[in-house]
mmCIF file of C-alpha atoms and ligand atoms in Angstrom:
data_model
loop_
_atom_site.group_PDB
_atom_site.id
_atom_site.type_symbol
_atom_site.label_atom_id
_atom_site.label_comp_id
_atom_site.label_asym_id
_atom_site.label_seq_id
_atom_site.Cartn_x
_atom_site.Cartn_y
_atom_site.Cartn_z
ATOM 1 C CA UNK A 1 12.809 8.829 -15.889
ATOM 2 C CA UNK A 2 13.834 5.826 -13.829
ATOM 3 C CA UNK A 3 11.296 2.999 -13.538
ATOM 4 C CA UNK A 4 9.024 2.283 -10.583
ATOM 5 C CA UNK A 5 9.802 -0.981 -8.796
ATOM 6 C CA UNK A 6 6.607 -2.933 -8.120
ATOM 7 C CA UNK A 7 6.441 -5.811 -5.663
ATOM 8 C CA UNK A 8 4.371 -8.903 -6.422
ATOM 9 C CA UNK A 9 3.032 -12.093 -4.919
ATOM 10 C CA UNK A 10 4.087 -15.683 -5.395
ATOM 11 C CA UNK A 11 1.885 -18.634 -6.297
ATOM 12 C CA UNK A 12 4.004 -21.710 -5.968
ATOM 13 C CA UNK A 13 7.147 -20.823 -7.920
ATOM 14 C CA UNK A 14 5.414 -18.221 -10.131
ATOM 15 C CA UNK A 15 5.444 -14.428 -9.676
ATOM 16 C CA UNK A 16 1.971 -12.889 -9.899
ATOM 17 C CA UNK A 17 0.979 -9.244 -10.291
ATOM 18 C CA UNK A 18 -2.273 -7.714 -11.456
ATOM 19 C CA UNK A 19 -1.624 -5.830 -14.690
ATOM 20 C CA UNK A 20 -3.856 -2.991 -13.470
ATOM 21 C CA UNK A 21 -0.882 -1.686 -11.437
ATOM 22 C CA UNK A 22 1.313 -1.515 -14.530
ATOM 23 C CA UNK A 23 -1.427 0.092 -16.637
ATOM 24 C CA UNK A 24 -1.911 2.775 -13.984
ATOM 25 C CA UNK A 25 1.832 3.531 -13.990
ATOM 26 C CA UNK A 26 2.048 3.508 -17.798
ATOM 27 C CA UNK A 27 -0.946 5.882 -18.000
ATOM 28 C CA UNK A 28 1.109 8.605 -16.294
ATOM 29 C CA UNK A 29 4.247 7.890 -18.305
ATOM 30 C CA UNK A 30 5.974 5.644 -15.760
ATOM 31 C CA UNK A 31 7.787 2.443 -16.642
ATOM 32 C CA UNK A 32 7.583 -0.467 -14.197
ATOM 33 C CA UNK A 33 9.964 -3.214 -13.181
ATOM 34 C CA UNK A 34 8.587 -6.092 -11.132
ATOM 35 C CA UNK A 35 10.493 -7.039 -7.990
ATOM 36 C CA UNK A 36 9.701 -10.525 -6.667
ATOM 37 C CA UNK A 37 11.375 -11.694 -3.427
ATOM 38 C CA UNK A 38 15.095 -12.309 -3.897
ATOM 39 C CA UNK A 39 17.985 -13.399 -1.688
ATOM 40 C CA UNK A 40 20.167 -10.293 -1.715
ATOM 41 C CA UNK A 41 22.459 -8.604 0.777
ATOM 42 C CA UNK A 42 21.368 -5.285 2.285
ATOM 43 C CA UNK A 43 24.002 -3.614 0.111
ATOM 44 C CA UNK A 44 22.570 -5.127 -3.079
ATOM 45 C CA UNK A 45 19.042 -4.114 -2.049
ATOM 46 C CA UNK A 46 20.253 -0.554 -1.383
ATOM 47 C CA UNK A 47 21.844 -0.427 -4.840
ATOM 48 C CA UNK A 48 18.655 -1.802 -6.388
ATOM 49 C CA UNK A 49 16.517 0.836 -4.655
ATOM 50 C CA UNK A 50 18.921 3.613 -5.618
ATOM 51 C CA UNK A 51 18.435 2.765 -9.297
ATOM 52 C CA UNK A 52 14.653 3.154 -9.141
ATOM 53 C CA UNK A 53 12.447 6.194 -9.655
ATOM 54 C CA UNK A 54 10.055 4.990 -6.964
ATOM 55 C CA UNK A 55 8.721 1.971 -5.099
ATOM 56 C CA UNK A 56 5.179 0.629 -5.289
ATOM 57 C CA UNK A 57 4.267 -1.896 -2.606
ATOM 58 C CA UNK A 58 1.341 -3.752 -4.162
ATOM 59 C CA UNK A 59 -1.608 -5.543 -2.614
ATOM 60 C CA UNK A 60 -1.613 -9.169 -1.590
ATOM 61 C CA UNK A 61 -1.822 -11.503 1.371
ATOM 62 C CA UNK A 62 -1.897 -10.470 5.027
ATOM 63 C CA UNK A 63 1.307 -9.285 6.748
ATOM 64 C CA UNK A 64 2.276 -11.830 9.424
ATOM 65 C CA UNK A 65 1.071 -10.627 12.857
ATOM 66 C CA UNK A 66 4.336 -11.683 14.524
ATOM 67 C CA UNK A 67 5.790 -8.592 12.795
ATOM 68 C CA UNK A 68 3.937 -6.405 15.315
ATOM 69 C CA UNK A 69 4.148 -8.816 18.217
ATOM 70 C CA UNK A 70 0.793 -10.585 17.948
ATOM 71 C CA UNK A 71 0.085 -14.268 17.594
ATOM 72 C CA UNK A 72 -2.177 -15.312 14.664
ATOM 73 C CA UNK A 73 -5.878 -14.998 15.539
ATOM 74 C CA UNK A 74 -9.000 -16.492 13.913
ATOM 75 C CA UNK A 75 -9.815 -14.394 10.847
ATOM 76 C CA UNK A 76 -6.212 -13.994 9.707
ATOM 77 C CA UNK A 77 -5.896 -14.776 5.995
ATOM 78 C CA UNK A 78 -3.004 -16.231 4.001
ATOM 79 C CA UNK A 79 0.478 -14.922 4.851
ATOM 80 C CA UNK A 80 3.867 -14.968 3.114
ATOM 81 C CA UNK A 81 6.784 -14.412 5.484
ATOM 82 C CA UNK A 82 9.331 -14.373 2.628
ATOM 83 C CA UNK A 83 7.443 -11.591 0.848
ATOM 84 C CA UNK A 84 7.112 -9.674 4.142
ATOM 85 C CA UNK A 85 10.876 -9.817 4.710
ATOM 86 C CA UNK A 86 11.698 -8.811 1.132
ATOM 87 C CA UNK A 87 9.299 -5.865 1.100
ATOM 88 C CA UNK A 88 10.408 -4.615 4.519
ATOM 89 C CA UNK A 89 14.045 -4.717 3.350
ATOM 90 C CA UNK A 90 13.137 -2.881 0.130
ATOM 91 C CA UNK A 91 11.145 -0.330 2.108
ATOM 92 C CA UNK A 92 14.072 0.273 4.467
ATOM 93 C CA UNK A 93 16.370 0.877 1.499
ATOM 94 C CA UNK A 94 13.815 3.085 -0.260
ATOM 95 C CA UNK A 95 13.305 5.246 2.829
ATOM 96 C CA UNK A 96 17.072 5.576 3.279
ATOM 97 C CA UNK A 97 17.473 7.077 -0.200
ATOM 98 C CA UNK A 98 14.221 9.105 0.015
ATOM 99 C CA UNK A 99 12.705 7.213 -2.906
ATOM 100 C CA UNK A 100 9.062 8.080 -3.693
ATOM 101 C CA UNK A 101 6.973 5.299 -2.130
ATOM 102 C CA UNK A 102 3.342 4.314 -2.627
ATOM 103 C CA UNK A 103 1.814 1.470 -0.615
ATOM 104 C CA UNK A 104 -1.516 0.042 -1.746
ATOM 105 C CA UNK A 105 -3.726 -2.099 0.535
ATOM 106 C CA UNK A 106 -1.284 -4.717 1.927
ATOM 107 C CA UNK A 107 1.511 -2.293 0.925
ATOM 108 C CA UNK A 108 -0.011 0.427 3.116
ATOM 109 C CA UNK A 109 -0.416 -2.019 5.978
ATOM 110 C CA UNK A 110 3.204 -3.123 5.701
ATOM 111 C CA UNK A 111 4.445 0.492 5.774
ATOM 112 C CA UNK A 112 2.402 0.990 8.954
ATOM 113 C CA UNK A 113 3.988 -2.083 10.530
ATOM 114 C CA UNK A 114 7.459 -0.882 9.491
ATOM 115 C CA UNK A 115 6.802 2.395 11.338
ATOM 116 C CA UNK A 116 5.831 0.465 14.482
ATOM 117 C CA UNK A 117 2.059 0.417 13.984
ATOM 118 C CA UNK A 118 -0.355 -2.494 14.327
ATOM 119 C CA UNK A 119 -3.175 -3.949 12.226
ATOM 120 C CA UNK A 120 -6.588 -5.417 12.779
ATOM 121 C CA UNK A 121 -5.942 -9.035 11.794
ATOM 122 C CA UNK A 122 -9.575 -9.100 10.659
ATOM 123 C CA UNK A 123 -11.919 -6.109 10.633
ATOM 124 C CA UNK A 124 -14.684 -8.428 11.870
ATOM 125 C CA UNK A 125 -12.976 -7.864 15.256
ATOM 126 C CA UNK A 126 -13.321 -4.063 15.009
ATOM 127 C CA UNK A 127 -16.473 -2.777 16.716
ATOM 128 C CA UNK A 128 -19.023 -1.297 14.290
ATOM 129 C CA UNK A 129 -16.787 -1.675 11.250
ATOM 130 C CA UNK A 130 -18.194 -0.986 7.795
ATOM 131 C CA UNK A 131 -18.230 -3.767 5.222
ATOM 132 C CA UNK A 132 -14.736 -3.199 3.788
ATOM 133 C CA UNK A 133 -14.652 -6.308 1.593
ATOM 134 C CA UNK A 134 -16.925 -5.036 -1.109
ATOM 135 C CA UNK A 135 -19.423 -7.234 -2.905
ATOM 136 C CA UNK A 136 -19.056 -5.225 -6.133
ATOM 137 C CA UNK A 137 -16.294 -5.334 -8.797
ATOM 138 C CA UNK A 138 -13.085 -3.427 -7.954
ATOM 139 C CA UNK A 139 -13.762 -0.555 -10.369
ATOM 140 C CA UNK A 140 -16.941 0.317 -8.438
ATOM 141 C CA UNK A 141 -16.753 2.895 -5.628
ATOM 142 C CA UNK A 142 -17.929 1.381 -2.346
ATOM 143 C CA UNK A 143 -17.575 3.718 0.653
ATOM 144 C CA UNK A 144 -16.723 7.364 1.210
ATOM 145 C CA UNK A 145 -13.566 8.657 2.884
ATOM 146 C CA UNK A 146 -12.925 12.110 4.309
ATOM 147 C CA UNK A 147 -9.567 13.442 3.225
ATOM 148 C CA UNK A 148 -6.850 15.524 4.885
ATOM 149 C CA UNK A 149 -3.538 16.737 3.461
ATOM 150 C CA UNK A 150 -1.841 15.662 1.292
ATOM 151 C CA UNK A 151 -4.665 13.535 -0.141
ATOM 152 C CA UNK A 152 -7.199 16.384 -0.173
ATOM 153 C CA UNK A 153 -4.706 18.458 -2.196
ATOM 154 C CA UNK A 154 -3.756 15.645 -4.575
ATOM 155 C CA UNK A 155 -7.350 14.575 -5.249
ATOM 156 C CA UNK A 156 -8.749 18.115 -5.090
ATOM 157 C CA UNK A 157 -11.579 17.258 -2.716
ATOM 158 C CA UNK A 158 -12.343 16.880 0.984
ATOM 159 C CA UNK A 159 -14.215 13.610 0.445
ATOM 160 C CA UNK A 160 -14.186 10.910 -2.240
ATOM 161 C CA UNK A 161 -15.741 7.489 -2.762
ATOM 162 C CA UNK A 162 -13.212 4.656 -2.960
ATOM 163 C CA UNK A 163 -13.295 0.935 -3.538
ATOM 164 C CA UNK A 164 -12.673 -1.341 -0.556
ATOM 165 C CA UNK A 165 -11.077 -4.754 -1.056
ATOM 166 C CA UNK A 166 -9.594 -5.471 2.354
ATOM 167 C CA UNK A 167 -10.398 -7.373 5.526
ATOM 168 C CA UNK A 168 -7.500 -5.942 7.561
ATOM 169 C CA UNK A 169 -6.742 -2.345 8.449
ATOM 170 C CA UNK A 170 -4.635 0.035 10.498
ATOM 171 C CA UNK A 171 -5.331 -0.394 14.211
ATOM 172 C CA UNK A 172 -2.552 1.744 15.728
ATOM 173 C CA UNK A 173 -0.874 4.176 13.355
ATOM 174 C CA UNK A 174 2.914 3.933 13.249
ATOM 175 C CA UNK A 175 5.064 6.675 14.787
ATOM 176 C CA UNK A 176 5.902 9.354 12.233
ATOM 177 C CA UNK A 177 2.885 8.624 10.031
ATOM 178 C CA UNK A 178 0.039 11.113 9.545
ATOM 179 C CA UNK A 179 -3.511 9.956 8.819
ATOM 180 C CA UNK A 180 -4.798 11.373 5.534
ATOM 181 C CA UNK A 181 -8.149 9.655 5.028
ATOM 182 C CA UNK A 182 -10.828 8.164 7.269
ATOM 183 C CA UNK A 183 -13.790 5.906 6.554
ATOM 184 C CA UNK A 184 -17.077 6.620 8.339
ATOM 185 C CA UNK A 185 -16.277 3.941 10.950
ATOM 186 C CA UNK A 186 -13.095 5.788 11.901
ATOM 187 C CA UNK A 187 -10.737 3.434 10.073
ATOM 188 C CA UNK A 188 -7.617 5.142 8.720
ATOM 189 C CA UNK A 189 -7.770 4.617 4.963
ATOM 190 C CA UNK A 190 -4.635 6.561 3.961
ATOM 191 C CA UNK A 191 -1.538 8.072 5.536
ATOM 192 C CA UNK A 192 1.654 9.881 4.657
ATOM 193 C CA UNK A 193 5.135 9.928 6.180
ATOM 194 C CA UNK A 194 5.710 13.695 6.321
ATOM 195 C CA UNK A 195 9.460 13.388 6.920
ATOM 196 C CA UNK A 196 9.853 11.707 3.529
ATOM 197 C CA UNK A 197 9.714 13.568 0.215
ATOM 198 C CA UNK A 198 6.867 11.281 -0.925
ATOM 199 C CA UNK A 199 5.681 8.277 1.066
ATOM 200 C CA UNK A 200 1.958 7.544 0.880
ATOM 201 C CA UNK A 201 -0.192 4.591 1.819
ATOM 202 C CA UNK A 202 -3.763 4.018 0.651
ATOM 203 C CA UNK A 203 -6.055 1.236 1.801
ATOM 204 C CA UNK A 204 -8.090 1.401 -1.397
ATOM 205 C CA UNK A 205 -7.014 0.320 -4.895
ATOM 206 C CA UNK A 206 -6.474 3.429 -7.057
ATOM 207 C CA UNK A 207 -5.266 1.241 -9.933
ATOM 208 C CA UNK A 208 -8.912 0.287 -10.507
ATOM 209 C CA UNK A 209 -10.324 3.837 -10.217
ATOM 210 C CA UNK A 210 -9.802 6.147 -13.224
ATOM 211 C CA UNK A 211 -10.909 9.122 -11.086
ATOM 212 C CA UNK A 212 -7.801 8.595 -8.924
ATOM 213 C CA UNK A 213 -5.325 9.280 -11.733
ATOM 214 C CA UNK A 214 -4.125 12.369 -9.846
ATOM 215 C CA UNK A 215 -2.608 10.061 -7.229
ATOM 216 C CA UNK A 216 -0.578 8.289 -9.909
ATOM 217 C CA UNK A 217 0.337 11.648 -11.406
ATOM 218 C CA UNK A 218 1.633 12.746 -7.988
ATOM 219 C CA UNK A 219 3.865 9.661 -7.906
ATOM 220 C CA UNK A 220 5.110 10.489 -11.419
ATOM 221 C CA UNK A 221 5.879 14.069 -10.390
ATOM 222 C CA UNK A 222 7.813 12.831 -7.346
ATOM 223 C CA UNK A 223 9.684 10.260 -9.450
ATOM 224 C CA UNK A 224 10.625 12.953 -11.972
ATOM 225 C CA UNK A 225 12.449 14.830 -9.200
ATOM 226 C CA UNK A 226 14.776 11.878 -8.565
HETATM 227 MN MN1 LIG B 301 -12.229 0.363 3.178
#
């Protein structure tokens, strides 16, 4: 099976990626290759994507609000315009070849922006928001989400408890995306792109939740069909 390409963050001139992502992929038999930002033509990026079994857009800093036409507001965190551009180009190439795609946290938010959606720059601005930046370790469930297809099918339940390690969230869902999980405050916590073979975004971090292995298994099943 072809490997899953995993995006990462940069600290200075170093690439950084939490190993939990790679362990989660390895646990379902998937190999990973890490894809830091690179200066490549669209053709080279298309060829790179075509050689993968899937694309995992990992968590990280905030997408830049200029991407959806907003100026930076108080509450915006760190941004990385070079990573934004790289991941959006990879995503475009991955969608074009119907590559299985999973976006986690920032990765989900970036998919939403790609599809024309917008984000809360800081959920402190959202009326009556839950506390989404949990004060417990990441392997601890924090808030419940109600699930719709395909997440209810994949996870075999209509409601699960997830971790919550984010201060931004989907404000307007992008065109062509379908909400698949909601927090109690109405925030969209997961979506799918039904026109794609497999394109899912989750706001939580399944790489820290052993009970979410079925989500990784679904990615492996989709990658096996490549
Ligand atoms: Mn949350």
